[in-house]
mmCIF file of C-alpha atoms in Angstrom:
data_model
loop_
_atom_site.group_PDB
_atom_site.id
_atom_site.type_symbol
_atom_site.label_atom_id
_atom_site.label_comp_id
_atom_site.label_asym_id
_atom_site.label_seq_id
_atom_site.Cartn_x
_atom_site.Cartn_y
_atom_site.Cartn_z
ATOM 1 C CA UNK A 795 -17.294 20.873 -8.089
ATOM 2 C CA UNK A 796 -13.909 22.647 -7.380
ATOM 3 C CA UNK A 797 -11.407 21.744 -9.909
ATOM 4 C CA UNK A 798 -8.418 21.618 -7.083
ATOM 5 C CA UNK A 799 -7.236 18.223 -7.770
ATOM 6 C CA UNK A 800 -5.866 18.282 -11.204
ATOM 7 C CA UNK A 801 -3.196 15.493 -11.061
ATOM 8 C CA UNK A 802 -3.885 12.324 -13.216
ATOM 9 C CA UNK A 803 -5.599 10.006 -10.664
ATOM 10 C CA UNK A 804 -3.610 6.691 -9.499
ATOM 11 C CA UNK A 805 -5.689 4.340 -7.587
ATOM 12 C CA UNK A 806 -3.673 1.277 -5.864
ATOM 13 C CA UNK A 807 -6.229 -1.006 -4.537
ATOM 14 C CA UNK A 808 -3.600 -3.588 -2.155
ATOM 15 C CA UNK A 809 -5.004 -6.936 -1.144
ATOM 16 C CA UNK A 810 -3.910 -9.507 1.270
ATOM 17 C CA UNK A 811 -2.264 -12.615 -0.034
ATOM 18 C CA UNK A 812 0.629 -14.099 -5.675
ATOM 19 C CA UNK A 813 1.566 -13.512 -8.802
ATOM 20 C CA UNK A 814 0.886 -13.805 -11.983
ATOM 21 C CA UNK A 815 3.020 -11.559 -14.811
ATOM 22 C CA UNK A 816 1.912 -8.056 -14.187
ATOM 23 C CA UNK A 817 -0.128 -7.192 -17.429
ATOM 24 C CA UNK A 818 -1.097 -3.503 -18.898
ATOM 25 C CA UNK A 819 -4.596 -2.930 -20.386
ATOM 26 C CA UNK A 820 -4.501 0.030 -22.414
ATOM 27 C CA UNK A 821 -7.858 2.587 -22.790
ATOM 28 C CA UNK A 822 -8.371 4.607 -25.442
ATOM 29 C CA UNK A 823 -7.515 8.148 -25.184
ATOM 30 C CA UNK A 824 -9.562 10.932 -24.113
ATOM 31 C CA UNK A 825 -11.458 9.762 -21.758
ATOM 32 C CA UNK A 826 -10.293 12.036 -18.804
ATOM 33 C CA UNK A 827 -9.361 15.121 -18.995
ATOM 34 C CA UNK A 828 -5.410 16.410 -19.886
ATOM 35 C CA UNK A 829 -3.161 16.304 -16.699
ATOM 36 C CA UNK A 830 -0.673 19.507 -16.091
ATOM 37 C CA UNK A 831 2.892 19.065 -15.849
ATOM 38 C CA UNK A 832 3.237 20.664 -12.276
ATOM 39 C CA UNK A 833 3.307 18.017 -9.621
ATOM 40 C CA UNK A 834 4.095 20.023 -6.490
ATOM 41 C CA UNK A 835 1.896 19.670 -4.147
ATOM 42 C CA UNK A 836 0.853 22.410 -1.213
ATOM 43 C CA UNK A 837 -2.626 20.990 0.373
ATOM 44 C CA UNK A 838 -5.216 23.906 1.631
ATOM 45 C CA UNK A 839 -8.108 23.660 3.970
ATOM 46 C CA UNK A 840 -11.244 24.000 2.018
ATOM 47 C CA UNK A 841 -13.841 23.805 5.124
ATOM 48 C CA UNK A 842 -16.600 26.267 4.179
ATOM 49 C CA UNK A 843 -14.836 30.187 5.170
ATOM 50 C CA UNK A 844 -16.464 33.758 4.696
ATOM 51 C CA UNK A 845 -16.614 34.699 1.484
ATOM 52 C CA UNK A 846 -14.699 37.950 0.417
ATOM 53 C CA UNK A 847 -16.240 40.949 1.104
ATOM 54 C CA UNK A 848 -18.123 39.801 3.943
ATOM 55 C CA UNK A 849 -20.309 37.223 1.940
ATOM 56 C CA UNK A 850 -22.020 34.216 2.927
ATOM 57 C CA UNK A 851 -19.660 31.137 3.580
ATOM 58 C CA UNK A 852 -19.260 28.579 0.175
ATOM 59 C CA UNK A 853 -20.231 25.425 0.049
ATOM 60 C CA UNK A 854 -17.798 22.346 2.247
ATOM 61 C CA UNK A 855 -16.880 19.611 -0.255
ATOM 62 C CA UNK A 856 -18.074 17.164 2.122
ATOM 63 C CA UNK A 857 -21.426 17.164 3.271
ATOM 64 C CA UNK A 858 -22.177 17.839 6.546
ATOM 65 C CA UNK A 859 -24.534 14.952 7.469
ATOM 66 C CA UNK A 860 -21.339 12.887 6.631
ATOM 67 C CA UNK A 861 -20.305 10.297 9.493
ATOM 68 C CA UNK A 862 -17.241 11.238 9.404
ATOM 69 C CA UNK A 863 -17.641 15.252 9.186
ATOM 70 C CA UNK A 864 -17.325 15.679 13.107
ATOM 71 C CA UNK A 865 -13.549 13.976 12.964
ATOM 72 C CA UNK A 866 -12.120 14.960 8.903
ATOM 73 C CA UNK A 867 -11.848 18.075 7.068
ATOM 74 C CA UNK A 868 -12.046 18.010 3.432
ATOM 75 C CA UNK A 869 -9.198 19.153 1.403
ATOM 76 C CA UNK A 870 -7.578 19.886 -1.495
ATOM 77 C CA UNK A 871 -4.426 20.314 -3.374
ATOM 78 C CA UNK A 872 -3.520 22.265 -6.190
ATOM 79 C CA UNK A 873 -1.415 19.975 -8.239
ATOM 80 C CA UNK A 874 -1.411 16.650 -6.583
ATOM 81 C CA UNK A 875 -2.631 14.679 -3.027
ATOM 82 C CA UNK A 876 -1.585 11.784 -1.523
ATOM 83 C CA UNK A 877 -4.382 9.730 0.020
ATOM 84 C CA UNK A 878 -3.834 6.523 2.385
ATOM 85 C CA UNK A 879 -5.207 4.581 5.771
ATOM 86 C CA UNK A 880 -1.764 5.714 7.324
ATOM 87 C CA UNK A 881 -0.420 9.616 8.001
ATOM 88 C CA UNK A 882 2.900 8.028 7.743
ATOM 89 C CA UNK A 883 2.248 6.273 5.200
ATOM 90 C CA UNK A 884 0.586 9.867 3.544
ATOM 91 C CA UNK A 885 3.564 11.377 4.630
ATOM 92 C CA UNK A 886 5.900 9.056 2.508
ATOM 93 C CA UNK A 887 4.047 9.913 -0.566
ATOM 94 C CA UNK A 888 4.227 13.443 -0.461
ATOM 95 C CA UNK A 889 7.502 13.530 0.625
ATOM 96 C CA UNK A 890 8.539 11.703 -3.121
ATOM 97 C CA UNK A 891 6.288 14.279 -4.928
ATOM 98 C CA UNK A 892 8.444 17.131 -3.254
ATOM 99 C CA UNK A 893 11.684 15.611 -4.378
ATOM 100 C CA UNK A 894 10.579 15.242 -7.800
ATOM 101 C CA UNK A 895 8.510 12.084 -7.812
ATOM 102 C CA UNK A 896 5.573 11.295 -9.993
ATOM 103 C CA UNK A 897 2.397 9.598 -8.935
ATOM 104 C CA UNK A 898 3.395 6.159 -9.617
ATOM 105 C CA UNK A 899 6.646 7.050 -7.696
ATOM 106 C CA UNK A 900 4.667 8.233 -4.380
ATOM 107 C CA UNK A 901 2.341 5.147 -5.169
ATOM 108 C CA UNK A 902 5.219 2.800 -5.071
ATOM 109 C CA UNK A 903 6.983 4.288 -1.823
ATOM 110 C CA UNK A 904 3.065 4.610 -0.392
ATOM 111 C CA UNK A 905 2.721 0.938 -0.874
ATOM 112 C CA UNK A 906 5.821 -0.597 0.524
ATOM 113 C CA UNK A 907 5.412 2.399 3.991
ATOM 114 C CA UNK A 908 2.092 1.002 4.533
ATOM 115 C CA UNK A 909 3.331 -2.654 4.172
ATOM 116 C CA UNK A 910 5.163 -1.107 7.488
ATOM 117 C CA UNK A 911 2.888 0.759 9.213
ATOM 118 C CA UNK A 912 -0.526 -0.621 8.122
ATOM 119 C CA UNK A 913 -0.300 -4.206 6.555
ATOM 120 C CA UNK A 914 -4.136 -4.864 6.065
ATOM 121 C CA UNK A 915 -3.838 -1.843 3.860
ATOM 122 C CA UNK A 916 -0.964 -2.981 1.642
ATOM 123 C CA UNK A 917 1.652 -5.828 2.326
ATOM 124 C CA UNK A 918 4.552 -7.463 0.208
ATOM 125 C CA UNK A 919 2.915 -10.659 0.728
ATOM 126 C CA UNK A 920 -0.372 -9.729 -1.248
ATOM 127 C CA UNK A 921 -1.125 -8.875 -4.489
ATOM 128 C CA UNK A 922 -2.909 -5.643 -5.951
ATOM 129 C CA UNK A 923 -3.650 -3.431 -8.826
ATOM 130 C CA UNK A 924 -2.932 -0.272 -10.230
ATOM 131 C CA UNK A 925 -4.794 1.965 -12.802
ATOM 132 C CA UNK A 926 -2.213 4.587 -14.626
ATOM 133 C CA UNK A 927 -3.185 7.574 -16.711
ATOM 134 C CA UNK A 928 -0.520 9.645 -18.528
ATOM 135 C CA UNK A 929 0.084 12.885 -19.467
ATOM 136 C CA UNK A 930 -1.104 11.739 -23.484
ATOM 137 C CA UNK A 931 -4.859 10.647 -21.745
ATOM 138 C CA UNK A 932 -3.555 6.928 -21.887
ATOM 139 C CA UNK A 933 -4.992 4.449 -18.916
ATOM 140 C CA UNK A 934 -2.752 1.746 -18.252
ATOM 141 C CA UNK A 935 -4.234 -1.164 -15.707
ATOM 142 C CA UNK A 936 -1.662 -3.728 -14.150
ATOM 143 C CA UNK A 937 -2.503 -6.629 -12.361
ATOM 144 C CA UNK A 938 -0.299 -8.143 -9.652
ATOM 145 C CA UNK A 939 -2.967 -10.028 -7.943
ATOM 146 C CA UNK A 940 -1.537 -12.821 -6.132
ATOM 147 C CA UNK A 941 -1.884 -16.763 -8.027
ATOM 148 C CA UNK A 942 -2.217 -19.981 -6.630
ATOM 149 C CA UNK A 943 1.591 -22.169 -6.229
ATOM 150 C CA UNK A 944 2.373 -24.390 -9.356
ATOM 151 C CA UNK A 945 1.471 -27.045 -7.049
ATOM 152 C CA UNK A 946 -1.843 -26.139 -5.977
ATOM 153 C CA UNK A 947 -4.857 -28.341 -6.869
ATOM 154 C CA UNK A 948 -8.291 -27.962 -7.113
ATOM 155 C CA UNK A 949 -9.334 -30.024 -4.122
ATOM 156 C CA UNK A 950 -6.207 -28.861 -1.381
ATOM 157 C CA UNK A 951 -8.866 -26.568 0.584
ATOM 158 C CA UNK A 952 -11.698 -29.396 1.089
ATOM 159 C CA UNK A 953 -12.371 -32.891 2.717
ATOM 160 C CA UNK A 954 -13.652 -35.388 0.929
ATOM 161 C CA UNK A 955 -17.447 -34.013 1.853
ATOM 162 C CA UNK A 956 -16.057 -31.065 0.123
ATOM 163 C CA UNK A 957 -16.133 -28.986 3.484
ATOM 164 C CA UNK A 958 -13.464 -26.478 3.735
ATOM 165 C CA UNK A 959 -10.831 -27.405 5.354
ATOM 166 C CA UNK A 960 -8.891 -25.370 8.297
ATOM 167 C CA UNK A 961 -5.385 -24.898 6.496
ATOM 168 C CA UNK A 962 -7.052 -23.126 3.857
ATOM 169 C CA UNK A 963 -7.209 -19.970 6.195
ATOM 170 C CA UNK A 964 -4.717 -20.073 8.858
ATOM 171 C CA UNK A 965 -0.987 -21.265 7.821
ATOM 172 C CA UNK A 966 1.300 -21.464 4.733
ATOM 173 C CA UNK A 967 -1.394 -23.386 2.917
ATOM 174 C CA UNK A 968 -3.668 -20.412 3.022
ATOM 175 C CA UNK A 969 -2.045 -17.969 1.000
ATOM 176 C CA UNK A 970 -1.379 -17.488 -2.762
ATOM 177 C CA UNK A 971 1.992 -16.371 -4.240
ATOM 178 C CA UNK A 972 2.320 -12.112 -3.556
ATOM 179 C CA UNK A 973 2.389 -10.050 -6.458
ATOM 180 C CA UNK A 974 3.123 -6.763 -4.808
ATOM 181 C CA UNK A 975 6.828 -6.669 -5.369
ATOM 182 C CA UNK A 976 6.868 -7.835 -8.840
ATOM 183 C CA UNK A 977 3.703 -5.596 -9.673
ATOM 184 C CA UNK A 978 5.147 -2.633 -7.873
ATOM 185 C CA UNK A 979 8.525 -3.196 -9.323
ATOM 186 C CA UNK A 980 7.219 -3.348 -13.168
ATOM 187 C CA UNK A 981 4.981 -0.339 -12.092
ATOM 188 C CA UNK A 982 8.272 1.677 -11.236
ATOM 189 C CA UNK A 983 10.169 0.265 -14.568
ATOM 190 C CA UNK A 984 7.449 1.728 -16.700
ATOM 191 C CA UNK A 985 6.123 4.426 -15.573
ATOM 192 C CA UNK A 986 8.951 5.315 -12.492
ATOM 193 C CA UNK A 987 11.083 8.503 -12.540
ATOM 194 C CA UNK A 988 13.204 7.936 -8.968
ATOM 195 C CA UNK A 989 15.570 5.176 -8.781
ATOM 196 C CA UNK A 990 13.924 2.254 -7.221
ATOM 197 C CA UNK A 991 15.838 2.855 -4.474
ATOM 198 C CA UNK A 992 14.458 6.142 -3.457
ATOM 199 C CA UNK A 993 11.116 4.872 -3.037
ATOM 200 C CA UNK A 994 11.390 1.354 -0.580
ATOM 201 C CA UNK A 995 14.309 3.203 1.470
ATOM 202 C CA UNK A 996 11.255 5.348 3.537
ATOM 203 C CA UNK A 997 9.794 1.939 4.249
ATOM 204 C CA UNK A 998 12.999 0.731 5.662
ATOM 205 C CA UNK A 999 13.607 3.194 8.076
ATOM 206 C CA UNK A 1000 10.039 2.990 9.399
ATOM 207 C CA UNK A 1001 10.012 -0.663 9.611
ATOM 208 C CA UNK A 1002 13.925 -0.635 11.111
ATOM 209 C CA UNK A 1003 13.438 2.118 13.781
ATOM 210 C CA UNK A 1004 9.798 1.474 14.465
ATOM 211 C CA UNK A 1005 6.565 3.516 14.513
ATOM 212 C CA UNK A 1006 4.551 4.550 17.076
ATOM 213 C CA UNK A 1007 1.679 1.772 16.919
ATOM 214 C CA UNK A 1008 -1.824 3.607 17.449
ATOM 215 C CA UNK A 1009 -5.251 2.020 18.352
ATOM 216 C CA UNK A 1010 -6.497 1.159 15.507
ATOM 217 C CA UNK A 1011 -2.972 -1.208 14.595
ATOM 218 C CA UNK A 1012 -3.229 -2.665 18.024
ATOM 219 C CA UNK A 1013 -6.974 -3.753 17.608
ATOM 220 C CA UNK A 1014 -6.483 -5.365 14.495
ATOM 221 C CA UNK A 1015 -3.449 -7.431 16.441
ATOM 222 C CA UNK A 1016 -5.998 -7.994 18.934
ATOM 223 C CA UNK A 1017 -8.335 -9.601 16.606
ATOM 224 C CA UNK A 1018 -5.524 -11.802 15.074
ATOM 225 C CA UNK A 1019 -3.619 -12.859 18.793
ATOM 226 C CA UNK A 1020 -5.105 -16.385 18.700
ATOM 227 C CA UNK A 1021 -3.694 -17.337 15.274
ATOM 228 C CA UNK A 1022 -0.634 -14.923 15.463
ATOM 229 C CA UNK A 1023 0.578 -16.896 18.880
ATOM 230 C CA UNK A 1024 0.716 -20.105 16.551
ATOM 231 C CA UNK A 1025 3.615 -19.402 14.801
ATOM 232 C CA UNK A 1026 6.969 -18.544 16.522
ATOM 233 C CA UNK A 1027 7.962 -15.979 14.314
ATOM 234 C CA UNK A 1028 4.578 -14.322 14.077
ATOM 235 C CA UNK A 1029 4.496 -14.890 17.836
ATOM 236 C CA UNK A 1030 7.791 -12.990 17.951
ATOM 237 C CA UNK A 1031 6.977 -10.087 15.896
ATOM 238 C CA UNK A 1032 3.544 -9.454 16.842
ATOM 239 C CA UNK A 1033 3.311 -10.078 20.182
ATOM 240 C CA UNK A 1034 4.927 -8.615 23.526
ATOM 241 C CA UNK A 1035 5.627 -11.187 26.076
ATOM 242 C CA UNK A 1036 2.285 -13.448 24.587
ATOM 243 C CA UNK A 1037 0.131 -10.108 24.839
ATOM 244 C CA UNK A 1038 -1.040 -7.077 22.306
ATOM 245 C CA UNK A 1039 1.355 -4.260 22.292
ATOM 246 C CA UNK A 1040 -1.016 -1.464 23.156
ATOM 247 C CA UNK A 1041 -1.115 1.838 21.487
ATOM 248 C CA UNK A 1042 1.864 3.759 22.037
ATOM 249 C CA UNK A 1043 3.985 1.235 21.929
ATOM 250 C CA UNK A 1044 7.563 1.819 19.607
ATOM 251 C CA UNK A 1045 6.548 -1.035 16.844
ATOM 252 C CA UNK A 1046 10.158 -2.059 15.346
ATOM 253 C CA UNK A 1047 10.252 -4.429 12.528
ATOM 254 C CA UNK A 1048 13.529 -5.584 11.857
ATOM 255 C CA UNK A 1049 13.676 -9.241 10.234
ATOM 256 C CA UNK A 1050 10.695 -6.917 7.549
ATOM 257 C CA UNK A 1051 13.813 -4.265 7.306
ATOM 258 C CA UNK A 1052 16.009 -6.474 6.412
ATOM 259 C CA UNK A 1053 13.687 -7.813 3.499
ATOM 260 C CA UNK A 1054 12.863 -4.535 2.276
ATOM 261 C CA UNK A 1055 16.678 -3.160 2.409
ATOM 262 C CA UNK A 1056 17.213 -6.757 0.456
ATOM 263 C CA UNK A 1057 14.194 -5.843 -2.209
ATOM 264 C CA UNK A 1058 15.770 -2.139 -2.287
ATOM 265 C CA UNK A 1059 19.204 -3.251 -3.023
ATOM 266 C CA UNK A 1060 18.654 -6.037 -5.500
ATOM 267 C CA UNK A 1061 15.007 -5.439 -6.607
ATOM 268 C CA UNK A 1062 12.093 -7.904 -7.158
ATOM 269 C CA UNK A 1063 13.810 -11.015 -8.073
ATOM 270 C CA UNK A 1064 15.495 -11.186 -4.696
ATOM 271 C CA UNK A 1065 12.071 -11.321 -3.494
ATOM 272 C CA UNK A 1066 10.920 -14.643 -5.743
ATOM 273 C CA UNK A 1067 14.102 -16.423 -6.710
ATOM 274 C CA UNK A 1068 16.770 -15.450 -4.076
ATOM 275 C CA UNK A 1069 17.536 -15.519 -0.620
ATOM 276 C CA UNK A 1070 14.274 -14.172 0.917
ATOM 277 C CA UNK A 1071 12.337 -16.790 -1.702
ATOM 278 C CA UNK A 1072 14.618 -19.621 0.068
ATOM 279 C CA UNK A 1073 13.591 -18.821 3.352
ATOM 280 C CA UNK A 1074 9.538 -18.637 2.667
ATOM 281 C CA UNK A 1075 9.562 -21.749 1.157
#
């Protein structure tokens, strides 16, 4: 296998729904191989080509029986790639490695854009968790999964036959407290080299000026219409006159702006103990 990617990997694995203090699991050295100091990060095609000299074609890094082959091309990057369900969301990410970023920096910024632009991918009000490996071969885990309200009990989510109940999957029953914020936040104060700033501002701007919604967006609205028309705001936000806003559409987002300009500004206790925190509960 081509040794192209050669930047520490960061996986952030977002989830829907709390939170719990973020926690760091440390591995023992060694186990990966050292990661170079050069972060920049130009992207080439690597689609099997003619060799040099006239020579048989190499080898594509993705095999051509693949699903997928007919609609991707592999890639790869030299010092670093930025990976998500969203090219806005991609973009965001590489972006913050170009201005000096490291990976937990374009992880952060990657997180909060795709709360934006792809929600079922990564939200605010979910939870998540991140693996870290630094330049000294250390693996750091944190987990921001979201946790179940102080006032939760063991039988909320079932009658008395023990049969689950309804509000345990549509309403403000249904969800656990989000650990994104705080998770991402303690991710940044660790590990982070741009202010904290920097990386929700991108997020902002998409959410405040809007994003071109494409198909796949407006199908998973689709799905969700019934339960989304329940709720005023959700109604609101989601919804165009009662109907799905069909691909194409300008998707703006501004009471979600305003949240992540607050989160920006003041950081993650603004999201749990301050004004946004007043108006979930």
């Amino acid at each position: 296998m081509r040794r192209a990617l050669r930047l520490g990997l960061l996986v952030l694995a977002a989830c829907s729904g709390g939170i719990k203090t973020p926690e760091t699991i440390p591995v023992a050295p060694g186990v990966l191989p050292a990661i170079p100091a050069a972060i920049a990060p130009p992207v080439v095609d690597t689609s099997a080509k003619p060799a040099a000299g006239g020579g048989e074609a190499g080898p594509a890094l993705v095999a051509a029986d693949w699903p997928l082959t007919q609609r991707v091309k592999s890639v790869a990057g030299e010092h670093a790639m930025v990976v998500t369900s969203h090219p806005l969301a991609s973009d965001v990410g590489v972006d913050i490695l170009r201005r000096g970023g490291n990976a937990v920096d374009a992880a952060v910024a990657v997180a909060f854009a795709l709360s934006v632009v792809h929600p079922v991918a990564g939200n605010i009000g979910g939870g998540g968790f991140m693996v870290i490996r630094t330049r000294d071969d250390t693996v750091r885990t944190l987990d921001f999964r979201e946790a179940a309200p102080s006032g939760a009990t063991r039988s909320m989510y079932v009658d008395s036959a023990g049969n689950v109940l309804a509000s345990s999957l549509t309403g403000p029953l249904s969800v656990g407290v989000p650990g994104t914020v705080a998770g991402l936040f303690e991710a940044h104060r660790r590990f982070g080299r741009l202010p904290w700033k920097a990386l929700v501002a991108p997020a902002v701007l998409l959410a405040r000026d809007g994003h071109v919604l494409d198909g796949v967006r407006s199908r998973q609205i689709g799905r969700e219409a019934e339960r989304l028309a329940r709720f005023p705001a959700s109604r609101a936000q989601f919804l165009v006159n009662g109907e799905v806003p069909p691909a194409g559409t300008r998707f703006v987002q501004s009471d979600l702006a305003r949240t992540l300009q607050l989160i920006a500004d003041s950081g993650s206790q603004v999201f749990y103990h301050g004004s946004i925190a007043e108006l979930i509960v």
